[in-house]
Amino acid sequence: MMKLTNISLMEEKTGRYLIQDLSLVINDDTKLAIIGEEGNGKSSLLHAIRNRHDVISYLQVTGDISSTYQHIGYLNQSLILDDEELIVADLFDEVEWDTLLIEAMQAFQIDNLFSTQRYTDLSGGEKLKYQLLAVLANNPDLLLLDEPTNNLDLQGISWLEKFVKNLSIPVIFVSHDEGFIQETANELLHLELTKKNQVPLHSLSHDDFLTYKNKREKAILDHNQQVRNEQRTLKKQETKLQDVWNKAEHQHTQVSRADPRLQKKVKSLKQQKERLSNQKDQIKDIRTIEEQPTFFFSPVRSPKTKQLILDFNLPILENDKGVLATDIQLSLFTQDKLIITGENGIGKSTLLQEIYQELAKQSKYKVGFMPQNYEDVIDLDETVLSVLNIGKENEEQKIRTLLANLNFTRDEMLHPVNELSGGQQAKILLVKLMLEDNDILVLDEPTRNLSPLTNQVFYDALSEYDGSILAISHDRKFIDSLKERQLSQLTKTGLNKK
């Protein structure tokens, strides 16, 4: 087993704790999902479990981790590798052939681990599959998975759910996918940051995700109602006591101060005031949980009737690997919500880039773009504020307010983007789109790094967005949340409506 005792993660510069005094035990049957808001230390905790010296440099790790597991397999959230000349075969220096590896290869329809294809030429889904196969090739006895469903198509997600659920080794994972968590986890570790992100809390539950979510929401409502009731009761007592105090003050001016009865009454009233003050201090803060982020898009001046924005025809879709699909036709109108699905490697992101470039050529509508690789549109070495400051006068305060509404601290706003979690980077891209007041949003897996407890905020914002949305997504809940959505599946013979 593995035992974590009093594990704490603290920012060295600010002294702020992300996690404090966390203790838990991992057994062979553990399937633990770590959930919580972006930036709460989920990925950093995985790093600490794998190798406490592998944590981001500005975090200090204390506490003890003891383990009998010899081979810990780790799947990183980031699929980017520095060597542009790296080929697929380089991922597999050592291979221990066993049933787990072979089963995964069959599910991913991969029959060759020693391909000479360049890693950088793979799609996001293909990279994830090969990375997971590389982890399994080392025959791990404990698996750590950071956002394992990112970039997987629906078929791949379905296979991974069954795979994790049936594994005979423990798995600790971070995921935004509610369905995946619901199907696989038998324990939940919820990391929160309360009191304006300054006070960490953690809770461990053996409920399934939906049960935990519903219990938590009910507990929050019950708690807040109790606090309001206590506050109302105290307010009435305060009002009544103040009336009596005012009368005593009046008597104090009219009657001799030496009157022992008056002195006794004033003393009693002072004691009552002190008791009430202590009671007010003891009432639980109505916001003892992490504050939910707020997110919205500015209204778009959409025409009352639908108007054609783009009539897209592409005879051949190809990249360095060759022809991906043919005879692609797509019409985009104002107010449309179009979702493109399809297997990994079929060329969805390549197609989205082509469509975005066509949309960007026209000047009538303003187009915002969120790619899978965030570094394609922002400089990750810049600070958050620098990335978002687009040169408008008096813009910084608005940006700070938007970031604060998404639970960024003042210090995090000054961090380089590459030091933040994938979920925080996704939020930065979404804030950028908010600031740009776009008529059309072109989004490649926009919700893949967002928290499962609060991503409903983002679903609602995108659903209520007045402009047009063209998106690639395998997020089942996001797809279902869009009003009047249209689904198309990309195949080798074009886009087929579903």
Short mmCIF file of C-alpha atoms in Angstrom, two decimals:
data_model
loop_
_atom_site.label_atom_id
_atom_site.label_comp_id
_atom_site.label_asym_id
_atom_site.label_seq_id
_atom_site.Cartn_x
_atom_site.Cartn_y
_atom_site.Cartn_z
CA MET A 1 0.00 0.00 0.00
CA MET A 2 0.92 3.68 -0.02
CA LYS A 3 0.45 5.95 2.97
CA LEU A 4 0.42 9.75 2.87
CA THR A 5 0.86 11.40 6.28
CA ASN A 6 0.37 15.14 6.89
CA ILE A 7 1.25 16.13 3.32
CA SER A 8 1.30 19.89 2.76
CA LEU A 9 2.01 21.92 -0.39
CA MET A 10 2.97 25.53 0.25
CA GLU A 11 3.93 28.39 -2.05
CA GLU A 12 7.39 29.43 -0.90
CA LYS A 13 7.00 33.06 -1.99
CA THR A 14 3.63 33.79 -0.36
CA GLY A 15 3.43 31.16 2.39
CA ARG A 16 -0.03 30.21 1.08
CA TYR A 17 -0.96 26.53 1.45
CA LEU A 18 -2.62 24.71 -1.45
CA ILE A 19 -2.90 21.51 0.60
CA GLN A 20 -2.38 21.22 4.34
CA ASP A 21 -1.99 18.13 6.54
CA LEU A 22 -3.49 15.65 4.07
CA SER A 23 -3.40 12.01 5.16
CA LEU A 24 -4.76 9.05 3.20
CA VAL A 25 -4.06 5.41 2.40
CA ILE A 26 -3.92 3.86 -1.07
CA ASN A 27 -4.68 0.13 -1.33
CA ASP A 28 -4.67 -2.28 -4.27
CA ASP A 29 -8.39 -1.77 -4.90
CA THR A 30 -8.25 2.05 -4.77
CA LYS A 31 -9.59 4.06 -7.72
CA LEU A 32 -9.17 7.58 -6.35
CA ALA A 33 -10.37 10.65 -8.28
CA ILE A 34 -8.88 13.97 -7.19
CA ILE A 35 -11.34 16.78 -7.86
CA GLY A 36 -11.37 20.51 -7.24
CA GLU A 37 -10.97 23.89 -8.86
CA GLU A 38 -8.12 24.77 -11.20
CA GLY A 39 -4.95 25.77 -9.34
CA ASN A 40 -5.84 23.91 -6.13
CA GLY A 41 -2.84 21.58 -6.32
CA LYS A 42 -4.35 18.46 -7.94
CA SER A 43 -1.57 17.92 -10.50
CA SER A 44 1.07 19.01 -7.99
CA LEU A 45 -0.17 16.34 -5.57
CA LEU A 46 0.23 13.70 -8.31
CA HIS A 47 3.78 14.96 -8.87
CA ALA A 48 4.51 14.73 -5.13
CA ILE A 49 3.17 11.16 -4.96
CA ARG A 50 5.33 10.16 -7.91
CA ASN A 51 8.44 12.01 -6.76
CA ARG A 52 8.29 14.79 -4.21
CA HIS A 53 11.34 16.42 -5.83
CA ASP A 54 9.46 16.67 -9.14
CA VAL A 55 7.02 19.32 -7.90
CA ILE A 56 6.98 22.84 -9.42
CA SER A 57 9.95 24.79 -8.09
CA TYR A 58 7.94 27.43 -6.21
CA LEU A 59 6.08 24.80 -4.12
CA GLN A 60 7.45 23.30 -0.91
CA VAL A 61 6.35 19.78 0.03
CA THR A 62 6.30 18.57 3.63
CA GLY A 63 4.99 15.40 5.25
CA ASP A 64 5.73 11.73 4.70
CA ILE A 65 4.94 9.33 1.85
CA SER A 66 5.70 5.63 2.36
CA SER A 67 4.98 3.06 -0.31
CA THR A 68 5.46 -0.60 -1.16
CA TYR A 69 4.79 0.05 -4.87
CA GLN A 70 7.95 -0.34 -6.95
CA HIS A 71 6.85 0.86 -10.41
CA ILE A 72 4.67 3.97 -10.50
CA GLY A 73 3.30 4.76 -13.96
CA TYR A 74 2.58 8.43 -14.60
CA LEU A 75 0.63 10.05 -17.45
CA ASN A 76 1.31 13.78 -17.67
CA GLN A 77 -1.46 16.24 -18.45
CA SER A 78 0.82 17.94 -21.00
CA LEU A 79 1.53 15.82 -24.07
CA ILE A 80 4.16 18.25 -25.37
CA LEU A 81 7.71 16.89 -25.65
CA ASP A 82 10.66 19.19 -26.32
CA ASP A 83 12.45 17.10 -28.95
CA GLU A 84 10.86 17.83 -32.33
CA GLU A 85 12.78 14.95 -33.94
CA LEU A 86 11.44 12.39 -31.46
CA ILE A 87 9.76 9.43 -33.14
CA VAL A 88 7.09 7.13 -31.68
CA ALA A 89 9.61 4.30 -31.17
CA ASP A 90 11.64 6.53 -28.82
CA LEU A 91 8.81 6.30 -26.27
CA PHE A 92 9.35 2.56 -25.93
CA ASP A 93 12.95 1.93 -24.83
CA GLU A 94 11.82 -0.98 -22.70
CA VAL A 95 8.64 -2.98 -23.22
CA GLU A 96 7.22 -5.61 -20.88
CA TRP A 97 4.61 -7.41 -22.92
CA ASP A 98 1.61 -8.35 -20.83
CA THR A 99 -2.13 -8.64 -21.26
CA LEU A 100 -2.78 -5.04 -20.13
CA LEU A 101 -0.51 -3.59 -22.80
CA ILE A 102 -1.84 -5.86 -25.55
CA GLU A 103 -5.45 -5.14 -24.58
CA ALA A 104 -4.80 -1.39 -24.71
CA MET A 105 -3.10 -1.67 -28.12
CA GLN A 106 -6.09 -3.56 -29.49
CA ALA A 107 -8.55 -1.03 -28.07
CA PHE A 108 -6.59 1.87 -29.58
CA GLN A 109 -6.17 0.00 -32.88
CA ILE A 110 -2.40 0.36 -32.67
CA ASP A 111 -0.37 -2.65 -33.82
CA ASN A 112 3.14 -1.13 -33.87
CA LEU A 113 4.92 0.55 -30.97
CA PHE A 114 8.09 1.11 -32.95
CA SER A 115 6.81 3.43 -35.65
CA THR A 116 9.27 5.93 -37.15
CA GLN A 117 6.54 8.58 -37.37
CA ARG A 118 7.48 11.88 -35.73
CA TYR A 119 5.73 12.40 -32.40
CA THR A 120 5.01 16.08 -33.19
CA ASP A 121 3.02 15.02 -36.27
CA LEU A 122 0.50 13.05 -34.20
CA SER A 123 -2.92 14.39 -33.26
CA GLY A 124 -3.62 15.13 -29.59
CA GLY A 125 -5.57 11.89 -29.23
CA GLU A 126 -2.83 9.82 -30.86
CA LYS A 127 -0.20 11.38 -28.57
CA LEU A 128 -2.26 10.51 -25.51
CA LYS A 129 -2.74 6.91 -26.66
CA TYR A 130 0.98 6.37 -27.28
CA GLN A 131 1.88 8.06 -23.98
CA LEU A 132 -0.51 5.78 -22.10
CA LEU A 133 0.87 2.74 -23.91
CA ALA A 134 4.40 3.86 -22.94
CA VAL A 135 3.30 3.98 -19.28
CA LEU A 136 1.73 0.51 -19.50
CA ALA A 137 4.81 -0.89 -21.27
CA ASN A 138 6.75 -0.53 -18.01
CA ASN A 139 4.32 -2.82 -16.16
CA PRO A 140 3.36 -0.38 -13.34
CA ASP A 141 1.90 -1.50 -10.03
CA LEU A 142 0.36 1.96 -9.40
CA LEU A 143 -1.06 4.32 -12.03
CA LEU A 144 -1.17 8.12 -11.78
CA LEU A 145 -3.25 9.71 -14.55
CA ASP A 146 -3.57 13.48 -15.06
CA GLU A 147 -6.62 14.27 -17.22
CA PRO A 148 -6.48 10.92 -19.08
CA THR A 149 -9.61 11.57 -21.17
CA ASN A 150 -8.19 14.76 -22.70
CA ASN A 151 -8.03 14.42 -26.49
CA LEU A 152 -9.62 10.96 -26.52
CA ASP A 153 -12.57 10.39 -28.83
CA LEU A 154 -15.82 9.02 -27.42
CA GLN A 155 -14.86 5.44 -28.25
CA GLY A 156 -11.51 5.86 -26.51
CA ILE A 157 -13.13 7.36 -23.41
CA SER A 158 -15.59 4.48 -23.21
CA TRP A 159 -12.73 1.96 -23.43
CA LEU A 160 -10.66 3.81 -20.82
CA GLU A 161 -13.60 3.80 -18.38
CA LYS A 162 -13.86 0.01 -18.57
CA PHE A 163 -10.08 -0.38 -18.49
CA VAL A 164 -9.58 1.69 -15.31
CA LYS A 165 -12.62 0.17 -13.61
CA ASN A 166 -11.36 -3.38 -14.16
CA LEU A 167 -7.68 -2.80 -13.37
CA SER A 168 -6.29 -4.93 -10.55
CA ILE A 169 -3.80 -2.20 -9.57
CA PRO A 170 -4.62 1.09 -7.80
CA VAL A 171 -5.24 4.22 -9.87
CA ILE A 172 -5.09 7.84 -8.72
CA PHE A 173 -6.34 10.29 -11.31
CA VAL A 174 -7.36 13.87 -11.96
CA SER A 175 -10.22 14.36 -14.42
CA HIS A 176 -12.76 16.98 -15.50
CA ASP A 177 -15.04 14.36 -17.07
CA GLU A 178 -18.04 13.72 -14.79
CA GLY A 179 -19.04 10.57 -16.65
CA PHE A 180 -15.55 9.13 -16.39
CA ILE A 181 -15.32 9.89 -12.66
CA GLN A 182 -18.78 8.45 -12.05
CA GLU A 183 -17.94 5.19 -13.85
CA THR A 184 -14.47 4.57 -12.43
CA ALA A 185 -13.84 6.13 -9.00
CA ASN A 186 -14.58 4.36 -5.72
CA GLU A 187 -13.07 7.21 -3.68
CA LEU A 188 -13.07 10.99 -4.12
CA LEU A 189 -10.54 13.45 -2.75
CA HIS A 190 -11.92 16.99 -2.98
CA LEU A 191 -9.38 19.81 -2.68
CA GLU A 192 -10.76 23.28 -1.95
CA LEU A 193 -9.36 26.74 -1.29
CA THR A 194 -11.66 28.92 0.83
CA LYS A 195 -11.53 32.43 2.31
CA LYS A 196 -10.48 34.06 -0.97
CA ASN A 197 -8.19 31.12 -1.85
CA GLN A 198 -6.19 31.44 1.37
CA VAL A 199 -7.45 28.51 3.49
CA PRO A 200 -7.17 24.95 2.12
CA LEU A 201 -9.70 22.24 2.89
CA HIS A 202 -9.80 18.62 1.81
CA SER A 203 -12.45 15.94 2.16
CA LEU A 204 -12.41 12.23 1.36
CA SER A 205 -15.58 10.45 0.29
CA HIS A 206 -16.47 6.89 -0.68
CA ASP A 207 -19.66 8.00 -2.45
CA ASP A 208 -19.89 7.94 -6.21
CA PHE A 209 -19.40 11.33 -7.83
CA LEU A 210 -23.06 12.23 -8.47
CA THR A 211 -24.09 11.19 -4.94
CA TYR A 212 -21.23 13.24 -3.48
CA LYS A 213 -22.11 16.23 -5.65
CA ASN A 214 -25.80 16.11 -4.66
CA LYS A 215 -25.00 15.64 -0.94
CA ARG A 216 -22.54 18.52 -1.08
CA GLU A 217 -25.02 20.86 -2.77
CA LYS A 218 -27.70 19.95 -0.22
CA ALA A 219 -25.27 20.40 2.68
CA ILE A 220 -24.30 23.83 1.36
CA LEU A 221 -27.95 24.90 1.09
CA ASP A 222 -28.76 23.54 4.56
CA HIS A 223 -25.67 25.16 6.07
CA ASN A 224 -26.34 28.55 4.52
CA GLN A 225 -29.99 28.43 5.58
CA GLN A 226 -28.92 27.62 9.15
CA VAL A 227 -26.50 30.54 9.13
CA ARG A 228 -29.20 32.91 7.83
CA ASN A 229 -31.62 31.72 10.53
CA GLU A 230 -29.00 32.27 13.24
CA GLN A 231 -28.19 35.70 11.83
CA ARG A 232 -31.89 36.68 11.82
CA THR A 233 -32.34 35.49 15.41
CA LEU A 234 -29.28 37.45 16.55
CA LYS A 235 -30.46 40.53 14.66
CA LYS A 236 -33.78 40.45 16.53
CA GLN A 237 -31.97 40.04 19.86
CA GLU A 238 -29.65 42.91 18.96
CA THR A 239 -32.59 45.18 18.07
CA LYS A 240 -34.42 44.33 21.29
CA LEU A 241 -31.27 44.82 23.37
CA GLN A 242 -30.56 48.15 21.69
CA ASP A 243 -34.07 49.40 22.56
CA VAL A 244 -33.50 48.49 26.20
CA TRP A 245 -30.04 50.06 26.10
CA ASN A 246 -31.43 53.30 24.66
CA LYS A 247 -33.98 53.48 27.51
CA ALA A 248 -31.23 52.84 30.02
CA GLU A 249 -29.14 55.61 28.46
CA HIS A 250 -32.11 57.97 28.79
CA GLN A 251 -32.56 57.01 32.44
CA HIS A 252 -28.84 57.49 32.91
CA THR A 253 -29.20 61.14 32.03
CA GLN A 254 -32.33 61.66 34.12
CA VAL A 255 -31.54 59.66 37.24
CA SER A 256 -28.61 59.90 39.56
CA ARG A 257 -25.63 57.86 38.25
CA ALA A 258 -25.14 56.58 41.79
CA ASP A 259 -28.50 54.78 41.75
CA PRO A 260 -27.47 51.12 42.42
CA ARG A 261 -30.47 49.73 40.50
CA LEU A 262 -29.44 51.62 37.35
CA GLN A 263 -25.79 50.62 37.73
CA LYS A 264 -26.84 46.97 38.04
CA LYS A 265 -29.05 47.26 34.94
CA VAL A 266 -26.29 48.86 32.85
CA LYS A 267 -23.85 46.15 33.94
CA SER A 268 -26.35 43.43 32.94
CA LEU A 269 -26.93 45.07 29.54
CA LYS A 270 -23.18 45.25 28.91
CA GLN A 271 -22.87 41.54 29.70
CA GLN A 272 -25.71 40.75 27.27
CA LYS A 273 -23.98 42.82 24.58
CA GLU A 274 -20.75 40.88 25.09
CA ARG A 275 -22.60 37.54 24.88
CA LEU A 276 -24.27 38.57 21.63
CA SER A 277 -20.95 39.70 20.20
CA ASN A 278 -19.41 36.32 21.06
CA GLN A 279 -22.35 34.51 19.47
CA LYS A 280 -21.90 36.49 16.25
CA ASP A 281 -18.23 35.52 16.16
CA GLN A 282 -19.12 31.86 16.62
CA ILE A 283 -21.63 31.73 13.77
CA LYS A 284 -20.06 29.85 10.87
CA ASP A 285 -19.11 31.90 7.86
CA ILE A 286 -21.79 31.53 5.21
CA ARG A 287 -18.98 30.98 2.70
CA THR A 288 -17.06 28.15 4.33
CA ILE A 289 -16.87 26.44 0.93
CA GLU A 290 -14.93 27.45 -2.12
CA GLU A 291 -16.63 30.24 -4.01
CA GLN A 292 -18.05 29.25 -7.38
CA PRO A 293 -16.50 31.07 -10.34
CA THR A 294 -18.61 33.42 -12.44
CA PHE A 295 -18.31 33.57 -16.19
CA PHE A 296 -20.25 35.21 -18.99
CA PHE A 297 -19.90 36.50 -22.55
CA SER A 298 -20.94 40.00 -23.54
CA PRO A 299 -24.12 40.16 -25.64
CA VAL A 300 -23.56 39.78 -29.38
CA ARG A 301 -25.52 41.83 -31.90
CA SER A 302 -26.99 38.86 -33.68
CA PRO A 303 -29.53 39.46 -36.46
CA LYS A 304 -33.10 38.44 -35.64
CA THR A 305 -33.12 35.99 -38.53
CA LYS A 306 -30.35 33.54 -39.29
CA GLN A 307 -27.84 34.72 -41.86
CA LEU A 308 -25.23 32.69 -43.69
CA ILE A 309 -21.72 33.36 -42.39
CA LEU A 310 -19.71 30.75 -44.28
CA ASP A 311 -20.33 28.18 -46.98
CA PHE A 312 -17.29 25.95 -46.65
CA ASN A 313 -16.28 23.37 -49.23
CA LEU A 314 -13.02 21.43 -49.06
CA PRO A 315 -12.41 18.67 -51.64
CA ILE A 316 -9.41 17.24 -49.78
CA LEU A 317 -8.35 17.55 -46.13
CA GLU A 318 -4.72 16.62 -45.72
CA ASN A 319 -1.63 17.11 -43.58
CA ASP A 320 1.90 15.69 -43.47
CA LYS A 321 0.49 12.19 -43.06
CA GLY A 322 -1.45 12.47 -46.32
CA VAL A 323 -5.15 12.65 -47.14
CA LEU A 324 -7.36 12.56 -44.04
CA ALA A 325 -10.83 13.12 -45.49
CA THR A 326 -12.53 14.20 -48.70
CA ASP A 327 -15.59 16.13 -49.84
CA ILE A 328 -16.12 18.22 -46.72
CA GLN A 329 -19.04 20.65 -46.78
CA LEU A 330 -20.20 22.86 -43.94
CA SER A 331 -22.53 25.85 -43.70
CA LEU A 332 -22.32 28.15 -40.68
CA PHE A 333 -25.13 30.59 -39.85
CA THR A 334 -25.51 33.23 -37.17
CA GLN A 335 -26.61 31.75 -33.81
CA ASP A 336 -25.52 28.22 -34.87
CA LYS A 337 -24.02 25.85 -32.30
CA LEU A 338 -22.13 23.25 -34.36
CA ILE A 339 -20.19 20.41 -32.72
CA ILE A 340 -17.75 18.23 -34.67
CA THR A 341 -16.87 14.76 -33.33
CA GLY A 342 -14.89 11.92 -34.83
CA GLU A 343 -12.15 9.39 -34.19
CA ASN A 344 -8.68 10.44 -33.08
CA GLY A 345 -6.36 11.16 -35.99
CA ILE A 346 -9.16 11.76 -38.49
CA GLY A 347 -8.17 15.44 -38.81
CA LYS A 348 -10.70 17.36 -36.68
CA SER A 349 -8.21 19.96 -35.43
CA THR A 350 -6.72 20.33 -38.92
CA LEU A 351 -10.22 20.94 -40.30
CA LEU A 352 -11.01 23.47 -37.57
CA GLN A 353 -7.85 25.40 -38.42
CA GLU A 354 -8.88 25.49 -42.09
CA ILE A 355 -12.36 26.78 -41.23
CA TYR A 356 -10.98 29.36 -38.80
CA GLN A 357 -8.63 30.72 -41.46
CA GLU A 358 -11.55 31.08 -43.88
CA LEU A 359 -13.65 32.84 -41.24
CA ALA A 360 -10.77 35.18 -40.34
CA LYS A 361 -10.57 36.39 -43.95
CA GLN A 362 -14.02 37.98 -43.84
CA SER A 363 -14.39 41.32 -42.07
CA LYS A 364 -18.09 41.39 -41.21
CA TYR A 365 -17.83 39.18 -38.10
CA LYS A 366 -15.20 39.07 -35.37
CA VAL A 367 -13.85 35.57 -34.73
CA GLY A 368 -12.26 34.19 -31.53
CA PHE A 369 -10.17 31.02 -31.58
CA MET A 370 -9.27 28.59 -28.79
CA PRO A 371 -6.95 25.81 -30.05
CA GLN A 372 -5.95 22.65 -28.19
CA ASN A 373 -2.39 23.93 -27.88
CA TYR A 374 -2.75 27.21 -26.00
CA GLU A 375 0.76 28.34 -26.96
CA ASP A 376 -0.50 28.74 -30.54
CA VAL A 377 -2.34 31.93 -29.55
CA ILE A 378 -0.64 33.16 -26.34
CA ASP A 379 2.94 33.43 -25.11
CA LEU A 380 3.17 31.06 -22.15
CA ASP A 381 6.30 32.80 -20.86
CA GLU A 382 4.39 36.05 -20.29
CA THR A 383 2.44 36.82 -17.13
CA VAL A 384 -1.31 36.34 -17.01
CA LEU A 385 -1.97 40.10 -16.99
CA SER A 386 0.40 40.69 -19.92
CA VAL A 387 -1.27 38.02 -22.02
CA LEU A 388 -4.74 39.46 -21.42
CA ASN A 389 -3.92 43.17 -21.66
CA ILE A 390 -4.84 43.91 -25.27
CA GLY A 391 -3.96 47.59 -25.08
CA LYS A 392 -7.33 49.12 -24.24
CA GLU A 393 -7.35 52.05 -21.84
CA ASN A 394 -8.25 51.24 -18.22
CA GLU A 395 -8.36 47.54 -19.14
CA GLU A 396 -6.26 46.12 -16.30
CA GLN A 397 -8.86 46.57 -13.56
CA LYS A 398 -11.49 44.82 -15.69
CA ILE A 399 -9.07 41.96 -16.34
CA ARG A 400 -8.25 41.65 -12.64
CA THR A 401 -11.97 41.55 -11.79
CA LEU A 402 -12.66 38.84 -14.38
CA LEU A 403 -9.73 36.75 -13.12
CA ALA A 404 -10.79 37.20 -9.49
CA ASN A 405 -14.27 35.97 -10.45
CA LEU A 406 -12.54 32.83 -11.73
CA ASN A 407 -10.71 32.37 -8.39
CA PHE A 408 -7.29 33.65 -9.45
CA THR A 409 -5.28 35.19 -6.62
CA ARG A 410 -3.42 38.51 -7.02
CA ASP A 411 -0.15 36.58 -7.00
CA GLU A 412 -1.29 34.14 -9.69
CA MET A 413 -2.18 37.07 -11.97
CA LEU A 414 1.52 37.97 -11.99
CA HIS A 415 2.73 34.40 -12.63
CA PRO A 416 4.01 33.34 -16.05
CA VAL A 417 1.24 31.37 -17.73
CA ASN A 418 3.44 28.26 -18.05
CA GLU A 419 3.63 27.98 -14.23
CA LEU A 420 -0.15 27.56 -13.95
CA SER A 421 -2.26 24.43 -14.32
CA GLY A 422 -3.86 23.41 -17.60
CA GLY A 423 -7.26 24.37 -16.20
CA GLN A 424 -6.06 27.85 -15.25
CA GLN A 425 -4.55 28.26 -18.73
CA ALA A 426 -7.91 27.27 -20.23
CA LYS A 427 -9.62 29.93 -18.09
CA ILE A 428 -7.12 32.53 -19.34
CA LEU A 429 -8.00 31.67 -22.94
CA LEU A 430 -11.71 31.94 -22.15
CA VAL A 431 -11.19 35.34 -20.49
CA LYS A 432 -9.32 36.44 -23.61
CA LEU A 433 -12.34 35.46 -25.70
CA MET A 434 -14.62 37.38 -23.31
CA LEU A 435 -12.55 40.54 -23.67
CA GLU A 436 -12.53 40.36 -27.46
CA ASP A 437 -16.35 40.60 -27.86
CA ASN A 438 -16.39 38.02 -30.66
CA ASP A 439 -19.36 37.26 -32.91
CA ILE A 440 -18.09 33.72 -33.59
CA LEU A 441 -16.23 31.31 -31.32
CA VAL A 442 -14.09 28.55 -32.85
CA LEU A 443 -13.20 26.16 -30.01
CA ASP A 444 -11.08 23.00 -29.95
CA GLU A 445 -11.99 20.97 -26.84
CA PRO A 446 -12.76 24.11 -24.75
CA THR A 447 -13.79 22.34 -21.53
CA ARG A 448 -11.17 19.59 -21.41
CA ASN A 449 -9.23 21.03 -18.44
CA LEU A 450 -12.04 22.53 -16.36
CA SER A 451 -13.24 21.38 -12.94
CA PRO A 452 -16.15 18.87 -12.91
CA LEU A 453 -17.74 20.64 -9.93
CA THR A 454 -17.97 24.09 -11.50
CA ASN A 455 -17.80 23.54 -15.25
CA GLN A 456 -21.58 23.93 -15.36
CA VAL A 457 -20.84 27.68 -15.13
CA PHE A 458 -18.94 27.44 -18.41
CA TYR A 459 -21.53 25.19 -20.02
CA ASP A 460 -24.23 27.74 -19.18
CA ALA A 461 -22.16 30.67 -20.47
CA LEU A 462 -21.46 28.96 -23.80
CA SER A 463 -25.06 27.80 -24.08
CA GLU A 464 -26.35 31.36 -23.49
CA TYR A 465 -23.80 32.92 -25.87
CA ASP A 466 -25.71 34.82 -28.58
CA GLY A 467 -23.12 34.37 -31.31
CA SER A 468 -22.17 31.31 -33.35
CA ILE A 469 -20.11 28.45 -31.94
CA LEU A 470 -18.13 25.94 -33.97
CA ALA A 471 -16.44 23.46 -31.67
CA ILE A 472 -14.72 20.12 -31.46
CA SER A 473 -15.68 18.30 -28.30
CA HIS A 474 -15.97 14.85 -26.76
CA ASP A 475 -17.29 16.26 -23.49
CA ARG A 476 -20.65 14.55 -23.28
CA LYS A 477 -22.11 16.95 -20.73
CA PHE A 478 -20.99 20.02 -22.68
CA ILE A 479 -22.53 18.69 -25.88
CA ASP A 480 -25.83 17.95 -24.12
CA SER A 481 -25.89 21.41 -22.50
CA LEU A 482 -25.89 23.40 -25.76
CA LYS A 483 -29.31 24.56 -26.86
CA GLU A 484 -30.36 23.57 -30.38
CA ARG A 485 -26.95 22.07 -31.06
CA GLN A 486 -26.08 20.37 -34.33
CA LEU A 487 -23.74 17.38 -34.32
CA SER A 488 -21.57 16.28 -37.22
CA GLN A 489 -19.10 13.40 -37.30
CA LEU A 490 -15.95 13.73 -39.39
CA THR A 491 -15.16 10.59 -41.36
CA LYS A 492 -12.89 9.86 -44.32
CA THR A 493 -15.76 10.65 -46.66
CA GLY A 494 -16.76 14.00 -45.17
CA LEU A 495 -18.95 15.48 -42.42
CA ASN A 496 -21.99 13.38 -41.59
CA LYS A 497 -24.82 14.89 -39.54
CA LYS A 498 -25.81 12.90 -36.45
#
